[in-house]
mmCIF file of C-alpha atoms in Angstrom:
data_model
loop_
_atom_site.group_PDB
_atom_site.id
_atom_site.type_symbol
_atom_site.label_atom_id
_atom_site.label_comp_id
_atom_site.label_asym_id
_atom_site.label_seq_id
_atom_site.Cartn_x
_atom_site.Cartn_y
_atom_site.Cartn_z
ATOM 1 C CA LEU F 1 12.255 -0.836 -29.147
ATOM 2 C CA PRO F 2 15.707 0.680 -28.500
ATOM 3 C CA GLY F 3 17.364 1.183 -25.129
ATOM 4 C CA GLY F 4 15.201 -1.328 -23.272
ATOM 5 C CA ALA F 5 11.981 0.446 -23.994
ATOM 6 C CA PHE F 6 8.795 -1.650 -23.573
ATOM 7 C CA PRO F 7 5.778 -1.603 -25.949
ATOM 8 C CA SER F 8 3.510 0.237 -23.557
ATOM 9 C CA THR F 9 0.760 2.757 -23.356
ATOM 10 C CA MET F 10 2.467 4.659 -20.537
ATOM 11 C CA ALA F 11 5.034 7.416 -20.613
ATOM 12 C CA SER F 12 8.175 6.859 -18.743
ATOM 13 C CA ARG F 13 11.110 9.183 -17.379
ATOM 14 C CA LEU F 14 14.263 7.919 -15.947
ATOM 15 C CA VAL F 15 15.730 9.967 -12.927
ATOM 16 C CA PRO F 16 19.195 8.666 -11.626
ATOM 17 C CA LYS F 17 19.399 8.737 -7.843
ATOM 18 C CA VAL F 18 21.624 7.171 -5.221
ATOM 19 C CA GLY F 19 20.041 5.440 -2.145
ATOM 20 C CA SER F 20 20.361 2.456 0.109
ATOM 21 C CA LYS F 21 17.582 0.095 1.074
ATOM 22 C CA GLN F 22 19.605 -2.215 3.232
ATOM 23 C CA GLY F 23 21.951 -0.067 5.233
ATOM 24 C CA GLY F 24 24.927 -1.380 3.311
ATOM 25 C CA ALA F 25 26.341 -0.120 0.082
ATOM 26 C CA PRO F 26 24.050 2.285 -1.475
ATOM 27 C CA CYS F 27 22.246 1.208 -4.761
ATOM 28 C CA ARG F 28 21.779 3.344 -7.739
ATOM 29 C CA GLU F 29 18.107 4.302 -7.550
ATOM 30 C CA ARG F 30 16.092 5.265 -10.616
ATOM 31 C CA SER F 31 12.498 6.552 -10.941
ATOM 32 C CA VAL F 32 10.109 6.018 -13.710
ATOM 33 C CA VAL F 33 6.904 8.078 -14.091
ATOM 34 C CA VAL F 34 4.081 6.034 -15.488
ATOM 35 C CA LEU F 35 0.993 7.728 -17.036
ATOM 36 C CA SER F 36 -1.911 5.508 -16.181
ATOM 37 C CA PRO F 37 -5.675 5.894 -16.307
ATOM 38 C CA VAL F 38 -5.680 7.013 -12.606
ATOM 39 C CA GLY F 39 -2.882 9.593 -13.072
ATOM 40 C CA ARG F 40 0.912 9.623 -12.750
ATOM 41 C CA ILE F 41 2.465 6.691 -10.881
ATOM 42 C CA GLU F 42 6.003 6.987 -9.781
ATOM 43 C CA VAL F 43 8.063 3.708 -9.568
ATOM 44 C CA SER F 44 11.567 3.601 -8.051
ATOM 45 C CA GLY F 45 14.023 0.801 -7.976
ATOM 46 C CA CYS F 46 17.517 -0.412 -8.829
ATOM 47 C CA GLU F 47 19.259 -3.299 -10.471
ATOM 48 C CA THR F 48 18.242 -5.543 -7.542
ATOM 49 C CA GLY F 49 14.526 -4.733 -7.331
ATOM 50 C CA VAL F 50 11.632 -2.353 -7.036
ATOM 51 C CA HIS F 51 11.881 0.014 -4.091
ATOM 52 C CA GLU F 52 8.575 1.731 -4.020
ATOM 53 C CA ILE F 53 5.328 2.552 -5.948
ATOM 54 C CA LYS F 54 3.877 5.991 -5.175
ATOM 55 C CA LEU F 55 0.320 6.426 -6.300
ATOM 56 C CA PRO F 56 -1.399 9.712 -7.288
ATOM 57 C CA LYS F 57 -4.245 11.126 -5.107
ATOM 58 C CA MET F 58 -7.475 11.023 -7.142
ATOM 59 C CA SER F 59 -9.843 14.028 -6.435
ATOM 60 C CA GLN F 60 -12.268 12.771 -9.175
ATOM 61 C CA LEU F 61 -12.801 9.778 -11.450
ATOM 62 C CA PRO F 62 -10.971 9.893 -14.681
ATOM 63 C CA SER F 63 -13.109 10.633 -17.750
ATOM 64 C CA GLY F 64 -13.199 8.325 -20.771
ATOM 65 C CA ALA F 65 -10.767 10.626 -22.507
ATOM 66 C CA GLU F 66 -8.297 10.424 -19.669
ATOM 67 C CA SER F 67 -8.700 6.649 -19.389
ATOM 68 C CA SER F 68 -7.866 6.231 -23.096
ATOM 69 C CA VAL F 69 -4.267 7.565 -22.328
ATOM 70 C CA ALA F 70 -3.434 3.981 -21.224
ATOM 71 C CA CYS F 71 -3.872 2.865 -24.790
ATOM 72 C CA GLU F 72 -1.391 5.234 -26.481
ATOM 73 C CA VAL F 73 1.906 3.425 -27.403
ATOM 74 C CA CYS F 74 5.012 5.335 -26.453
ATOM 75 C CA GLU F 75 8.644 4.568 -25.983
ATOM 76 C CA GLY F 76 10.066 3.688 -22.541
ATOM 77 C CA ALA F 77 13.040 5.216 -20.681
ATOM 78 C CA GLU F 78 16.593 4.151 -21.598
ATOM 79 C CA GLU F 79 18.880 2.258 -19.165
ATOM 80 C CA MET F 80 15.877 1.162 -17.244
ATOM 81 C CA PRO F 81 17.009 -1.783 -14.979
ATOM 82 C CA GLU F 82 15.212 -5.083 -15.500
ATOM 83 C CA PRO F 83 13.003 -4.853 -12.196
ATOM 84 C CA LEU F 84 11.559 -1.497 -13.407
ATOM 85 C CA GLN F 85 11.084 -2.894 -16.939
ATOM 86 C CA GLN F 86 9.172 -5.828 -15.401
ATOM 87 C CA CYS F 87 7.174 -3.556 -13.070
ATOM 88 C CA THR F 88 6.128 -1.117 -15.735
ATOM 89 C CA ALA F 89 5.146 -3.884 -18.018
ATOM 90 C CA TRP F 90 3.144 -5.428 -15.227
ATOM 91 C CA LEU F 91 1.284 -2.189 -14.532
ATOM 92 C CA ARG F 92 0.559 -1.725 -18.196
ATOM 93 C CA ALA F 93 -1.011 -5.203 -18.314
ATOM 94 C CA TYR F 94 -2.938 -4.566 -15.067
ATOM 95 C CA PHE F 95 -4.676 -1.473 -16.637
ATOM 96 C CA CYS F 96 -4.876 -2.568 -20.253
ATOM 97 C CA GLU F 97 -4.719 -6.402 -20.378
ATOM 98 C CA PRO F 98 -5.428 -7.856 -16.989
ATOM 99 C CA GLU F 99 -5.469 -11.393 -18.315
ATOM 100 C CA ALA F 100 -1.801 -11.075 -19.061
ATOM 101 C CA THR F 101 -0.782 -10.299 -15.407
ATOM 102 C CA GLY F 102 -0.965 -13.966 -14.603
ATOM 103 C CA THR F 103 1.709 -14.802 -17.123
ATOM 104 C CA LEU F 104 4.007 -11.860 -16.575
ATOM 105 C CA PRO F 105 6.833 -12.077 -14.026
ATOM 106 C CA VAL F 106 6.435 -10.259 -10.822
ATOM 107 C CA PRO F 107 9.457 -7.962 -10.408
ATOM 108 C CA ALA F 108 11.875 -8.537 -7.728
ATOM 109 C CA PHE F 109 11.504 -6.344 -4.642
ATOM 110 C CA HIS F 110 14.107 -4.356 -2.839
ATOM 111 C CA HIS F 111 12.814 -2.657 0.249
ATOM 112 C CA PRO F 112 13.631 -3.409 3.859
ATOM 113 C CA LEU F 113 10.019 -4.084 4.870
ATOM 114 C CA LEU F 114 10.038 -7.083 2.588
ATOM 115 C CA GLN F 115 13.419 -8.263 3.639
ATOM 116 C CA ARG F 116 12.978 -8.344 7.426
ATOM 117 C CA ASP F 117 11.194 -11.346 8.992
ATOM 118 C CA SER F 118 8.077 -9.847 10.510
ATOM 119 C CA PHE F 119 4.198 -10.370 10.548
ATOM 120 C CA THR F 120 3.961 -7.276 8.273
ATOM 121 C CA ARG F 121 6.050 -9.029 5.693
ATOM 122 C CA GLN F 122 4.087 -12.306 6.088
ATOM 123 C CA VAL F 123 0.894 -10.424 5.557
ATOM 124 C CA LEU F 124 2.141 -8.590 2.425
ATOM 125 C CA TRP F 125 3.452 -11.818 0.940
ATOM 126 C CA THR F 126 0.251 -13.750 1.788
ATOM 127 C CA LEU F 127 -1.823 -10.839 0.139
ATOM 128 C CA LEU F 128 0.381 -11.052 -3.036
ATOM 129 C CA LYS F 129 0.139 -14.802 -3.238
ATOM 130 C CA ASP F 130 -3.516 -15.711 -2.169
ATOM 131 C CA VAL F 131 -5.789 -12.714 -3.053
ATOM 132 C CA LYS F 132 -6.156 -12.764 -6.819
ATOM 133 C CA PHE F 133 -7.447 -10.203 -9.380
ATOM 134 C CA GLY F 134 -10.989 -9.356 -8.778
ATOM 135 C CA GLU F 135 -11.028 -10.866 -5.253
ATOM 136 C CA ALA F 136 -11.499 -9.094 -1.964
ATOM 137 C CA VAL F 137 -10.853 -10.129 1.626
ATOM 138 C CA SER F 138 -11.558 -8.512 4.987
ATOM 139 C CA TYR F 139 -8.792 -7.483 7.472
ATOM 140 C CA LYS F 140 -9.725 -10.476 9.650
ATOM 141 C CA GLN F 141 -9.713 -12.967 6.681
ATOM 142 C CA LEU F 142 -6.233 -11.809 5.714
ATOM 143 C CA ALA F 143 -5.047 -12.200 9.305
ATOM 144 C CA ASP F 144 -6.353 -15.709 9.266
ATOM 145 C CA LEU F 145 -4.486 -16.364 5.883
ATOM 146 C CA ALA F 146 -1.362 -15.016 7.362
ATOM 147 C CA GLY F 147 -1.572 -17.241 10.354
ATOM 148 C CA ASN F 148 -2.889 -15.020 13.189
ATOM 149 C CA SER F 149 -6.710 -14.830 13.316
ATOM 150 C CA ARG F 150 -6.454 -12.088 16.155
ATOM 151 C CA ALA F 151 -4.317 -9.666 14.265
ATOM 152 C CA ALA F 152 -6.798 -7.720 12.032
ATOM 153 C CA ARG F 153 -5.492 -4.421 13.428
ATOM 154 C CA ALA F 154 -1.978 -5.425 12.631
ATOM 155 C CA VAL F 155 -3.118 -6.245 9.064
ATOM 156 C CA GLY F 156 -4.489 -2.735 8.776
ATOM 157 C CA GLY F 157 -0.962 -1.413 9.747
ATOM 158 C CA ALA F 158 0.579 -3.659 7.205
ATOM 159 C CA MET F 159 -1.643 -2.240 4.626
ATOM 160 C CA ARG F 160 -0.631 1.324 5.536
ATOM 161 C CA SER F 161 3.020 0.191 5.282
ATOM 162 C CA ASN F 162 2.856 -1.352 1.881
ATOM 163 C CA PRO F 163 5.523 0.093 -0.315
ATOM 164 C CA LEU F 164 4.337 -1.555 -3.569
ATOM 165 C CA PRO F 165 0.586 -0.877 -3.906
ATOM 166 C CA ILE F 166 -1.262 -2.435 -6.895
ATOM 167 C CA ILE F 167 1.350 -5.157 -7.347
ATOM 168 C CA ILE F 168 0.946 -6.077 -3.589
ATOM 169 C CA PRO F 169 -2.888 -5.522 -3.738
ATOM 170 C CA CYS F 170 -3.775 -3.749 -0.527
ATOM 171 C CA HIS F 171 -6.821 -2.165 -2.293
ATOM 172 C CA ARG F 172 -8.301 -5.718 -2.238
ATOM 173 C CA VAL F 173 -8.491 -5.686 1.705
ATOM 174 C CA ILE F 174 -11.862 -4.196 2.740
ATOM 175 C CA ARG F 175 -13.855 -3.974 5.939
ATOM 176 C CA SER F 176 -15.975 -6.793 7.169
ATOM 177 C CA SER F 177 -19.061 -4.700 6.697
ATOM 178 C CA GLY F 178 -18.321 -4.583 2.818
ATOM 179 C CA ASP F 179 -17.117 -0.833 2.935
ATOM 180 C CA SER F 180 -14.010 -0.256 0.938
ATOM 181 C CA GLY F 181 -12.172 1.241 4.017
ATOM 182 C CA ASN F 182 -8.938 3.381 4.021
ATOM 183 C CA TYR F 183 -6.395 3.507 1.340
ATOM 184 C CA GLY F 184 -3.036 5.320 0.764
ATOM 185 C CA GLY F 185 -4.016 6.590 -2.585
ATOM 186 C CA GLY F 186 -7.430 7.732 -1.238
ATOM 187 C CA GLN F 187 -10.893 5.987 -1.119
ATOM 188 C CA LEU F 188 -11.780 7.107 -4.672
ATOM 189 C CA LEU F 189 -8.697 5.397 -6.167
ATOM 190 C CA LYS F 190 -9.380 2.310 -4.069
ATOM 191 C CA GLU F 191 -12.941 2.157 -5.247
ATOM 192 C CA TRP F 192 -11.828 2.738 -8.854
ATOM 193 C CA LEU F 193 -9.319 -0.172 -8.695
ATOM 194 C CA LEU F 194 -11.993 -2.545 -7.215
ATOM 195 C CA SER F 195 -14.438 -1.459 -9.885
ATOM 196 C CA HIS F 196 -11.914 -1.841 -12.605
ATOM 197 C CA GLU F 197 -10.985 -5.428 -11.499
ATOM 198 C CA LYS F 198 -14.619 -6.467 -11.043
ATOM 199 C CA LEU F 199 -15.494 -5.143 -14.556
ATOM 200 C CA GLN F 200 -12.556 -6.777 -16.246
ATOM 201 C CA LYS F 201 -13.114 -10.099 -14.377
ATOM 202 C CA GLU F 202 -16.673 -10.047 -15.689
ATOM 203 C CA LYS F 203 -15.559 -9.515 -19.208
ATOM 204 C CA LEU F 204 -13.003 -12.527 -19.013
ATOM 205 C CA ALA F 205 -15.780 -14.831 -17.432
#
């Protein structure tokens, strides 16, 4: 496809912006709107990496017709920097071909929270690396994995601060009771993502 478009089932729109994620020279930020089974997802980033993923708020579960939108092929945006190309390709695979996410490159990240040496960063990287598709961990279990078993509350704060939901899968962190718990995109979206992964994992088994 021309102009760096990706063969996708999602619609994209590029919006040039200028911003800085490091406090130094500003980077040229672009935003892509991804039409997914759960609604419009906005991904922003630059040539260096992805800045942020903004999820829609779900007020109701998508119908079968709405879910099928993720299977319509359309052209992507022109002049999309490589990290956004990789991010949108990864999101498409997550919703449509989950088995492919393990073979696709995770895009570079360009957000100060993921560049500073902190426990929050450690938690988010641990979550990305160790908690796989279709799995779930409690806040305490993730604290253990990140090296501080007493920091379950801090893990909750890290989940609220996560700038890259779905790719850094904070929806897979649940309460010890088994309840899904809070989520930036709302509880309905969190439950949909967990259900989607469980169903797809069963299909692949």
